[in-house]
GROMACS .gro file of C-alpha atoms in nm:
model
  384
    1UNK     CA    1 -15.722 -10.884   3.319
    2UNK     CA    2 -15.665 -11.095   3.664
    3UNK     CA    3 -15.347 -11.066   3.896
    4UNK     CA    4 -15.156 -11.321   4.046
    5UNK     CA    5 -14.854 -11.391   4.256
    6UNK     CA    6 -14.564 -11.638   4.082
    7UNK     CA    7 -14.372 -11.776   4.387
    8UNK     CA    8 -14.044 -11.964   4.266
    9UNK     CA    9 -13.862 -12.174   4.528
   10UNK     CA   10 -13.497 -12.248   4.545
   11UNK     CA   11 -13.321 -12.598   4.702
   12UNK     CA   12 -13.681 -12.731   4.764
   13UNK     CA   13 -13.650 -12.836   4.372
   14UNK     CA   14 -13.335 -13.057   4.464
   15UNK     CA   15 -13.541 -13.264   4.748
   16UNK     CA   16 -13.684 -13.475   4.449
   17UNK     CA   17 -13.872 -13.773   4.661
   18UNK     CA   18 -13.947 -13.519   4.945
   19UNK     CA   19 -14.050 -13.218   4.746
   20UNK     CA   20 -14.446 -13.338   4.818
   21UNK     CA   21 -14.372 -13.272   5.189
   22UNK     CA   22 -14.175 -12.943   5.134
   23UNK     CA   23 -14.403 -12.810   4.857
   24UNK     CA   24 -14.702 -12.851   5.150
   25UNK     CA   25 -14.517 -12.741   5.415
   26UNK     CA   26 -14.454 -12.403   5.235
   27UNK     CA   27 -14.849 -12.374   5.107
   28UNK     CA   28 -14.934 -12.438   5.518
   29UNK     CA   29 -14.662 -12.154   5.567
   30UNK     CA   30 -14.821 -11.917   5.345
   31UNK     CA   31 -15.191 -11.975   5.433
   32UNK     CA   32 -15.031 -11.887   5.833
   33UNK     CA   33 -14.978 -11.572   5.696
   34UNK     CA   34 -15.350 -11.510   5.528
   35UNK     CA   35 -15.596 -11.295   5.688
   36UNK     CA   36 -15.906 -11.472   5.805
   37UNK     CA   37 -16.109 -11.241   5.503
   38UNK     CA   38 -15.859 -11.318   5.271
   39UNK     CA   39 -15.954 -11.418   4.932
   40UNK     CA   40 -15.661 -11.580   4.854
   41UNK     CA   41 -15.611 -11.915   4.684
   42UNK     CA   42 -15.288 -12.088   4.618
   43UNK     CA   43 -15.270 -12.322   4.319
   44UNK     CA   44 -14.975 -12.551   4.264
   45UNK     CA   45 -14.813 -12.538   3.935
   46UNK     CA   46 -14.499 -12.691   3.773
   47UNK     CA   47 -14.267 -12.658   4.067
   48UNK     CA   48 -14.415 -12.317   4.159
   49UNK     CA   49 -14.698 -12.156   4.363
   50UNK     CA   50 -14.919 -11.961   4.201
   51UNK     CA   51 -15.096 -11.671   4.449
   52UNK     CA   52 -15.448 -11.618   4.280
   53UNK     CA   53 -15.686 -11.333   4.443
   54UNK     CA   54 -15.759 -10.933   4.429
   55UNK     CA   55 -15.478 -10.667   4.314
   56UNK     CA   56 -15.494 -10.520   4.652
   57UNK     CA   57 -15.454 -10.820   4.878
   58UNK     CA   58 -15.223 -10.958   4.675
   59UNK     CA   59 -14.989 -10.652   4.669
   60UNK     CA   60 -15.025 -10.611   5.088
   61UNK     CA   61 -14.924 -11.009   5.012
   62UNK     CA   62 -14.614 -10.985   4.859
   63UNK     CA   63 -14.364 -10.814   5.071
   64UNK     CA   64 -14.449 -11.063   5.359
   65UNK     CA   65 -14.419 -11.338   5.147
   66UNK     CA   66 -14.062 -11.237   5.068
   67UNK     CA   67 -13.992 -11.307   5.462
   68UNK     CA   68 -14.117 -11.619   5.465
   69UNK     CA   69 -13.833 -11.914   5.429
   70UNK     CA   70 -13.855 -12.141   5.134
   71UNK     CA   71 -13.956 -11.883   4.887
   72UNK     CA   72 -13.658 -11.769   4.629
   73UNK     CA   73 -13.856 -11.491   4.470
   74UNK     CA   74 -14.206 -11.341   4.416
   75UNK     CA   75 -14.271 -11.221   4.107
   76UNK     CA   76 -14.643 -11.004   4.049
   77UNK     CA   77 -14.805 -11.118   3.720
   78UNK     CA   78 -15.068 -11.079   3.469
   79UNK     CA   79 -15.246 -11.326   3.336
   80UNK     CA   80 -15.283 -11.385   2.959
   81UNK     CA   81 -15.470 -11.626   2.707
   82UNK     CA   82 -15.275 -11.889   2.555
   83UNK     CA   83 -15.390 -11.785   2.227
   84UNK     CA   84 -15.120 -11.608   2.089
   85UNK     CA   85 -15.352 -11.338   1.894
   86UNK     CA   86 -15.565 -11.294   2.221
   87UNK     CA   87 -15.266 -11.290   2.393
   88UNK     CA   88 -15.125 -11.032   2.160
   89UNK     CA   89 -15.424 -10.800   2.204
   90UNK     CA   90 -15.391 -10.810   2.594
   91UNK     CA   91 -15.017 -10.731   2.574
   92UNK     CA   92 -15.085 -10.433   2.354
   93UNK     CA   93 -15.348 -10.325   2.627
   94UNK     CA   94 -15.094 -10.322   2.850
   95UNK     CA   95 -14.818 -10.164   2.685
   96UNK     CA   96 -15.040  -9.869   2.636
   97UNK     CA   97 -15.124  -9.818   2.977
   98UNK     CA   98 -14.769  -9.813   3.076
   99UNK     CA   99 -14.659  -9.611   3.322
  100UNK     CA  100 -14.297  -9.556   3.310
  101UNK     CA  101 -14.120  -9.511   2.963
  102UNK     CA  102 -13.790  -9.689   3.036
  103UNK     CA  103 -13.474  -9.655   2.766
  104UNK     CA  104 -13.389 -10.063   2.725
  105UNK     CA  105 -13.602 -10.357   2.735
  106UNK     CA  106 -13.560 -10.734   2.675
  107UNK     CA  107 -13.806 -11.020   2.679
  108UNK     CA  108 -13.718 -11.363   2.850
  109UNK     CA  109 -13.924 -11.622   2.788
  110UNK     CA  110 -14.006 -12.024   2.952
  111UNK     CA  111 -14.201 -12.254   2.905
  112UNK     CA  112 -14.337 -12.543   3.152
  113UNK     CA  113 -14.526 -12.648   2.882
  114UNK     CA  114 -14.338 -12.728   2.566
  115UNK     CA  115 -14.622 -12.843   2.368
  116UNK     CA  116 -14.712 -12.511   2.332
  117UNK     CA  117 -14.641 -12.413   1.935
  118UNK     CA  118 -14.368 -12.180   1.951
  119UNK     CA  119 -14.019 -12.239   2.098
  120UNK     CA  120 -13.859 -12.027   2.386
  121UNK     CA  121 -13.654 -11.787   2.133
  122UNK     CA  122 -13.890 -11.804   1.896
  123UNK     CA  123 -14.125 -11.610   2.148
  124UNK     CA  124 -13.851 -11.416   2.274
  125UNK     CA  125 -13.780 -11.279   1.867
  126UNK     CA  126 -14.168 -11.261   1.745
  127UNK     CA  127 -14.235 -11.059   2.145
  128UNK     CA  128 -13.978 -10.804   2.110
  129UNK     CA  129 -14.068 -10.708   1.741
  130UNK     CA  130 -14.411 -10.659   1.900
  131UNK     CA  131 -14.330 -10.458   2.145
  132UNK     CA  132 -14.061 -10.287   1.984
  133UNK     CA  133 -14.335 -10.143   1.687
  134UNK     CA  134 -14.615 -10.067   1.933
  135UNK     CA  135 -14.278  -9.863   2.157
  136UNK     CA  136 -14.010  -9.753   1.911
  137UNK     CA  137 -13.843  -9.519   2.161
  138UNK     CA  138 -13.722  -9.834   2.363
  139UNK     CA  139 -13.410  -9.963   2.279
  140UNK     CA  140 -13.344 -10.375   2.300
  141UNK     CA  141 -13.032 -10.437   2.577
  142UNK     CA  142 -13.060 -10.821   2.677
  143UNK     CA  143 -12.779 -10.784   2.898
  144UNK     CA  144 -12.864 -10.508   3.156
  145UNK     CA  145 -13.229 -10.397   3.054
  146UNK     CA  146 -13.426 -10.113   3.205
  147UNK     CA  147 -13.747 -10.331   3.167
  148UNK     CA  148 -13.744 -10.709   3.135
  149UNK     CA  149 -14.083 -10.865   3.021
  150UNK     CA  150 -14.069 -11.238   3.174
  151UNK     CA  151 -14.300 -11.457   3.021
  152UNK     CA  152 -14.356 -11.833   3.128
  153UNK     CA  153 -14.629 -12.024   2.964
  154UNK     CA  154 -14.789 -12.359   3.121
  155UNK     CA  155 -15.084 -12.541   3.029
  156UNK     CA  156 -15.324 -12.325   3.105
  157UNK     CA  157 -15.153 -11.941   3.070
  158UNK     CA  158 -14.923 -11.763   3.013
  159UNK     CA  159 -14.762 -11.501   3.245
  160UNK     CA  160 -14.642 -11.133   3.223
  161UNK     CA  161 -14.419 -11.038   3.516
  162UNK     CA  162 -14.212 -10.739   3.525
  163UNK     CA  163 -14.100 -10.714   3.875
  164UNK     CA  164 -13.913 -11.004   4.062
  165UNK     CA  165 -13.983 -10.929   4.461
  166UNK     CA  166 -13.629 -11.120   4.569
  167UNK     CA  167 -13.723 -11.340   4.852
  168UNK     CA  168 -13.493 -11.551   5.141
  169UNK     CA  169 -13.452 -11.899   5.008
  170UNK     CA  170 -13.388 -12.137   5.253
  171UNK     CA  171 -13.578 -12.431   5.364
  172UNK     CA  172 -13.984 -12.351   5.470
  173UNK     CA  173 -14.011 -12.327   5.901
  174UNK     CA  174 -14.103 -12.658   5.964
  175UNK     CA  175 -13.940 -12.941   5.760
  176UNK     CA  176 -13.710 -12.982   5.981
  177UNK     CA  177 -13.737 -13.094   6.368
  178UNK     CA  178 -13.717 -12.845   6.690
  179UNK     CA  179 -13.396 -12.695   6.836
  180UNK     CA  180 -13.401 -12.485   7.149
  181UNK     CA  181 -13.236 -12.133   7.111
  182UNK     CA  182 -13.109 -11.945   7.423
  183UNK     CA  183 -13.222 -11.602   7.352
  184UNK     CA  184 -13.062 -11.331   7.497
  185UNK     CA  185 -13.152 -10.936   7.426
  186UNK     CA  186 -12.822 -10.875   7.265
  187UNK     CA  187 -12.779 -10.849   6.906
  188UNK     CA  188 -12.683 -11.206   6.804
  189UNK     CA  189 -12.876 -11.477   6.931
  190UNK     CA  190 -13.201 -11.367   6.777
  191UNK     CA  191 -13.020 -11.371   6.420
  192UNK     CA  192 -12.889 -11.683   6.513
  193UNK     CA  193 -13.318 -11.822   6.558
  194UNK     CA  194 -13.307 -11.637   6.226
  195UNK     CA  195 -13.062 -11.850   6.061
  196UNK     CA  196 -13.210 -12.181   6.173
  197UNK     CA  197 -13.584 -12.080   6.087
  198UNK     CA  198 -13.438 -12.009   5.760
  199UNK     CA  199 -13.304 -12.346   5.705
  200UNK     CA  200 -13.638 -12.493   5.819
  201UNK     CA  201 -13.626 -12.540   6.205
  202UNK     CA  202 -13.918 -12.412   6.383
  203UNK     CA  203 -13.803 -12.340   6.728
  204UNK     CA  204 -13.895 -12.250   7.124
  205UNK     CA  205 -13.695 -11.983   7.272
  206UNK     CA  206 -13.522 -12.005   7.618
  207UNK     CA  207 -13.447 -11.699   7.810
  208UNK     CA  208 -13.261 -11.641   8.167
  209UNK     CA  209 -13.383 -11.368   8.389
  210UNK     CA  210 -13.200 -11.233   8.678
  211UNK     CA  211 -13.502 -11.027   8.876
  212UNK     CA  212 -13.452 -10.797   9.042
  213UNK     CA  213 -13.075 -10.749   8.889
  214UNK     CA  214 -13.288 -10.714   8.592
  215UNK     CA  215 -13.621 -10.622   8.505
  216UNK     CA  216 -13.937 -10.610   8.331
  217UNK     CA  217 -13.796 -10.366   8.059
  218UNK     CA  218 -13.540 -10.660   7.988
  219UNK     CA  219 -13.786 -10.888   7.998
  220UNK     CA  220 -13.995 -10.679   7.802
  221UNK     CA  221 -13.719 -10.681   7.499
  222UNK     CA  222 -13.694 -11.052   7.497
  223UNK     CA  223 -14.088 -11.099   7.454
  224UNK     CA  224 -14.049 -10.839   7.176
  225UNK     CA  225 -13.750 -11.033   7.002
  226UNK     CA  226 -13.969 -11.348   7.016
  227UNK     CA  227 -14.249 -11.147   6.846
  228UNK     CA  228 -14.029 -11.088   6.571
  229UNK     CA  229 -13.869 -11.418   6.551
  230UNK     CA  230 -14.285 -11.573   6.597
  231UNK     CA  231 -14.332 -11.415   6.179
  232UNK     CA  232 -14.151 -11.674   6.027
  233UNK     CA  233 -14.344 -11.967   6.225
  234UNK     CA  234 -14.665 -12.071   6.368
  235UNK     CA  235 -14.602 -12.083   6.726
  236UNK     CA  236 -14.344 -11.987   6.918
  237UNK     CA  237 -14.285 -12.051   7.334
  238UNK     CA  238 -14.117 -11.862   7.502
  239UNK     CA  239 -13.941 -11.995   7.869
  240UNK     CA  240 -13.801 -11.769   8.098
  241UNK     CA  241 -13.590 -11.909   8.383
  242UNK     CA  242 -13.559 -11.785   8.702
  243UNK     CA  243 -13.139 -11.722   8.747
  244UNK     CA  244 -13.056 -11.516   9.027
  245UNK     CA  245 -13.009 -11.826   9.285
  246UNK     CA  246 -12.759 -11.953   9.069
  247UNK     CA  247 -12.594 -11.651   8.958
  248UNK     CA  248 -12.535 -11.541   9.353
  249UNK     CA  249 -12.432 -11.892   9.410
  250UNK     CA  250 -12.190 -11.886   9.170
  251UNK     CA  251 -12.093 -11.542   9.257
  252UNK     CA  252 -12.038 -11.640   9.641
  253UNK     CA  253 -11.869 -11.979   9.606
  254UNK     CA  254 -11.692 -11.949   9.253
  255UNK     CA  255 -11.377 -11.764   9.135
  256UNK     CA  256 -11.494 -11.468   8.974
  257UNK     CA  257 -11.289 -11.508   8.676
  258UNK     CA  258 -11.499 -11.829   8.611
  259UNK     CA  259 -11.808 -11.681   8.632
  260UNK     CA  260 -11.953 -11.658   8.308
  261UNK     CA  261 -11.824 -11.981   8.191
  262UNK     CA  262 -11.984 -12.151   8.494
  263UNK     CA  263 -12.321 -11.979   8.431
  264UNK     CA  264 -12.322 -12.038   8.088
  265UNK     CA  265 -12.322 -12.442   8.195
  266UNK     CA  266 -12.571 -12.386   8.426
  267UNK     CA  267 -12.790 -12.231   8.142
  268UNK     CA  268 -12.701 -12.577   7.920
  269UNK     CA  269 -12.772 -12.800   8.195
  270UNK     CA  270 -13.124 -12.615   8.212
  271UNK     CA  271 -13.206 -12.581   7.833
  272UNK     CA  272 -13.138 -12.946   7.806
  273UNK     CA  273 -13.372 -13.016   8.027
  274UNK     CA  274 -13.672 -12.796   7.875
  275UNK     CA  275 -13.507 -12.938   7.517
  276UNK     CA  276 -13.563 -13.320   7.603
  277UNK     CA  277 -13.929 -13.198   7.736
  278UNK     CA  278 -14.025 -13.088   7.400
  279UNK     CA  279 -13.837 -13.348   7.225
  280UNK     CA  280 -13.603 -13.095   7.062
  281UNK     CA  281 -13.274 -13.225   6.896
  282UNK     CA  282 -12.998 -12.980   6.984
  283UNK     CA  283 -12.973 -12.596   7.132
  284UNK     CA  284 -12.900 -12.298   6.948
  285UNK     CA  285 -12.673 -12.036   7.061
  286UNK     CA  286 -12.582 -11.703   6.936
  287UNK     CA  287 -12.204 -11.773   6.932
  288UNK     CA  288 -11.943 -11.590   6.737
  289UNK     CA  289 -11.595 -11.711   6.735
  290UNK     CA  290 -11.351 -11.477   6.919
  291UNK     CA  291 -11.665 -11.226   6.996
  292UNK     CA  292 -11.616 -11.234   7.396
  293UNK     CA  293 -11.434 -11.405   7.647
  294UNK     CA  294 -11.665 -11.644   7.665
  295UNK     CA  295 -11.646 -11.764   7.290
  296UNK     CA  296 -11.273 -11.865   7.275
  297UNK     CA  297 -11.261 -12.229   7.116
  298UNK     CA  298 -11.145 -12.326   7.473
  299UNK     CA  299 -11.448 -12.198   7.676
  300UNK     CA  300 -11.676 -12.267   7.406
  301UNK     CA  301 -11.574 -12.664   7.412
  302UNK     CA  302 -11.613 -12.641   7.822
  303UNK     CA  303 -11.965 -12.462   7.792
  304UNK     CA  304 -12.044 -12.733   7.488
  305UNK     CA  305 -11.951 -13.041   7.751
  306UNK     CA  306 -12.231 -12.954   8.017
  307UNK     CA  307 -12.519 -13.105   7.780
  308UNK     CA  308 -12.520 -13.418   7.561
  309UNK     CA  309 -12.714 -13.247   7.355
  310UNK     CA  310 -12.545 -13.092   7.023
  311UNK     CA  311 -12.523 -12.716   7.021
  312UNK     CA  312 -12.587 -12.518   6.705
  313UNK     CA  313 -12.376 -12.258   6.634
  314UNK     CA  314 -12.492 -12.085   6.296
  315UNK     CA  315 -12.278 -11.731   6.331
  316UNK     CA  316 -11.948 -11.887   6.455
  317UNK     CA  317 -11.785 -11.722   6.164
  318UNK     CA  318 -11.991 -11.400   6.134
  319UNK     CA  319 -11.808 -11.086   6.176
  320UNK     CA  320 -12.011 -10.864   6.388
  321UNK     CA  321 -12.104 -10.656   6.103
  322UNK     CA  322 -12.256 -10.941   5.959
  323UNK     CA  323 -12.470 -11.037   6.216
  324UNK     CA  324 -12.569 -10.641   6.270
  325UNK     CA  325 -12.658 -10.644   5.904
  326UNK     CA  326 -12.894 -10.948   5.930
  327UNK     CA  327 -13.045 -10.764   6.273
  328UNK     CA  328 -13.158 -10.469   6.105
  329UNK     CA  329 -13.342 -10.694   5.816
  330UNK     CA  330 -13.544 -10.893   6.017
  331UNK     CA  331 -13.612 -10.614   6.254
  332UNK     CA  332 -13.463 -10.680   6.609
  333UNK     CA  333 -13.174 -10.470   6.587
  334UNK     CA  334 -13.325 -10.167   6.755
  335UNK     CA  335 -13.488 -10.396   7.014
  336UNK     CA  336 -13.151 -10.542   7.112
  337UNK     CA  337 -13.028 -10.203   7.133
  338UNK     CA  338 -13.250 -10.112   7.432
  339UNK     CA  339 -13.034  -9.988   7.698
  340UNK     CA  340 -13.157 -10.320   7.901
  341UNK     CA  341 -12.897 -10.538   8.062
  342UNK     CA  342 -12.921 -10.930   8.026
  343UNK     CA  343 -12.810 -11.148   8.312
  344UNK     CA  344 -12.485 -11.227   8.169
  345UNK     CA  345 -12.332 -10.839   8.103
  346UNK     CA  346 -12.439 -10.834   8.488
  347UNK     CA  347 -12.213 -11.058   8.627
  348UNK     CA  348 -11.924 -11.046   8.393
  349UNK     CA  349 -11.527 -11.057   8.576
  350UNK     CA  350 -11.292 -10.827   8.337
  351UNK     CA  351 -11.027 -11.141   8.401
  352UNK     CA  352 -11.295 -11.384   8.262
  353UNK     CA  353 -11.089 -11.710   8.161
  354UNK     CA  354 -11.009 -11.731   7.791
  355UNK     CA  355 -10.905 -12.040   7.786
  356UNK     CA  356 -11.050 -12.275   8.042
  357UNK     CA  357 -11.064 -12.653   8.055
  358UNK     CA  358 -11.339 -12.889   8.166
  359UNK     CA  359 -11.135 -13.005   8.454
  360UNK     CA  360 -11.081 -12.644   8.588
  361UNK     CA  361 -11.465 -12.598   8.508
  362UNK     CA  362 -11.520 -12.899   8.669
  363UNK     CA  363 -11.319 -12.821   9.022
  364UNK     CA  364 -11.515 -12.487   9.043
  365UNK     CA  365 -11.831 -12.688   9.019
  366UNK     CA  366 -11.760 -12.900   9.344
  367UNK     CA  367 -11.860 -12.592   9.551
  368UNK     CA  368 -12.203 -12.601   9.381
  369UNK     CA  369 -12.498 -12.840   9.466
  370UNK     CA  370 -12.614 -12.886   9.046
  371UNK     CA  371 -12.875 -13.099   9.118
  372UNK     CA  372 -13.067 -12.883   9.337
  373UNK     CA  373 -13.056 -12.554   9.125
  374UNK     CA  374 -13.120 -12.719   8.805
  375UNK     CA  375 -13.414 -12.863   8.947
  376UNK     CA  376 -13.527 -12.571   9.166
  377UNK     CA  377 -13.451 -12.345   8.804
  378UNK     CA  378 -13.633 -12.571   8.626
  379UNK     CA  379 -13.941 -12.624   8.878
  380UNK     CA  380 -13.992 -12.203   8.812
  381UNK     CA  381 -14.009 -12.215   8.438
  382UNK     CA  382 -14.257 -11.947   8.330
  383UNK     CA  383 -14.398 -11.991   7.943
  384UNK     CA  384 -14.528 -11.750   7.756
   0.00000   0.00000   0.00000
């Protein structure tokens, strides 16, 4: 009996005239992900993928499919004849080789195809009789089963699943335009890339490097932390700017207590200008309401006003659990824990303004030439 993968998708059913373009989008996604020996093939059926190849490949498959955004679950299957006798025989095949021997077990049943000649609880009544005579030590529970037998008949199978692999949702990486993400080491801005992938935005990463306040272990983390955000697209830059001109500037000219807020303009003054480069819409930054100093509503809104560009904020309401919790899924949790300072916890006043205003910002800013260290920042971009 052959294998295969059933890959349901969520919200890309809603997107009725655009599905075509979301439906590809995800198959390009997945085929990213193939090994160049694969033998892998993806067929499209009824609103769902369909992952044909060998048992092996496709259970190394699975799990990473489950990362990959746009997919709602993956479920392993066997394939079975339509014929309901044939199909009858198989099923018994299998229910002797079982491994486990669980208590409870219920049968759920669709159909994409309802031609076929039996109705949904029809099969449901006529499937659980079989199995329960071939297995009369399990007991039928169709509210919390042990084992549920899922079988979905289209056109040309039917389908035995058993296992549902639950998968991210979301939107596939992709069907949505660029945005520019700031990426720190810390903990948050990486899950805030996360976030955005998930909802379909591939993105380039922007990171600020103060050498030789810090160095190349930092810089280290931040390549790693792009690795791990690079899964869940094809391609993803990585820009490191060179800070420590403006940082000491803003150190020797600025009140200290507007420090960060200052350098945090800087660093939007800068990403818009990489951002309009690549024709990206907006920036992403790891934000969290009330987190630090620095992400009051007040200093946020001054930070915000130093680009025209709009500024995505997808954790503004995360607790920091939350965002720790999402961290440790996709894996850069105990990269941002490196014991690796990023510019900003360098240069941080302990009387940091909470609650600034552009004008105050502004006033600092007069003791700055802008012009000159955006463009000198900007004229020592390094991409990796």
């Amino acid at each position: 009996m052959k294998n295969c993968l059933l890959i349901r998708y969520g919200e890309m059913s809603l997107k009725q005239r655009n599905r075509n373009l979301f439906e590809k989008r995800l198959r390009q996604n997945i085929a990213r992900i193939l090994s160049p020996s694969s033998q892998v093939t993806l067929e499209q059926s009824h609103q769902r993928l369909i992952v044909h190849g060998p048992l092996d490949q496709l259970e190394a498959l699975a799990p990473r499919l489950t990362e990959t955004p746009g997919i709602l679950s993956v479920r392993p299957a066997t394939i079975l004849p339509l014929n309901w006798e044939e199909m009858l025989a198989k099923l018994l095949e299998i229910l002797k080789k079982f491994n486990s021997d669980p208590q409870t077990f219920a049968v759920k049943t669709q159909r994409s195809d309802k031609r076929y000649f039996m109705d949904s609880s029809s099969m449901n009544i006529s499937l659980g009789e079989f199995i329960k005579n071939e297995k009369p030590q399990w007991t039928v529970h169709l509210k919390k089963p042990d084992l549920l037998l899922r079988f979905l008949v289209t056109p040309k199978n039917i389908y035995l699943s058993t296992t549902d692999l639950q998968g991210i949702g979301g939107l596939p990486v992709g069907t949505a335009n660029y945005l520019a993400l700031l990426l720190s080491g810390g903990i948050d801005s990486p899950v805030a890339g996360y976030c955005m992938q998930k909802r379909g935005v591939p993105i380039l990463a922007i990171h600020f490097h103060s050498f030789p306040y810090t160095g190349p272990q930092s810089l280290n983390k931040v390549k790693d932390l792009r690795h791990m955000l690079g899964n869940y697209q094809k391609h993803l830059p990585l820009y490191i700017v060179h800070f420590t001109d403006i940082q000491e500037a803003i150190k020797k000219f600025c009140k200290p207590k507007y420090g960060i807020i200052l350098a945090r303009r800087m660093m939007m003054r800068i990403s818009e200008n990489i951002a309009k480069q690549r024709r990206c819409l907006g920036l992403i930054t790891g934000d969290s309401l009330g987190q630090v100093s620095s992400q009051t509503l007040e200093n946020m809104n001054v930070i915000g006003s130093a680009t025209t560009l709009p500024i995505y904020r997808p954790l503004i309401s995360y607790d920091k659990q939350d965002i720790i919790t999402i961290a440790k899924k996709i894996n850069t949790f105990r990269i941002s824990n490196r014991p690796f300072e990023d510019c900003c916890s360098l240069f941080i006043d302990k009387e940091t303004k909470t609650r600034s205003t552009i004008k105050s910002a502004e006033q600092q800013e007069k003791s700055l030439n802008i012009d000159e260290l955006v463009e000198e920042a900007c004229q020592n971009i390094e991409i990796f």
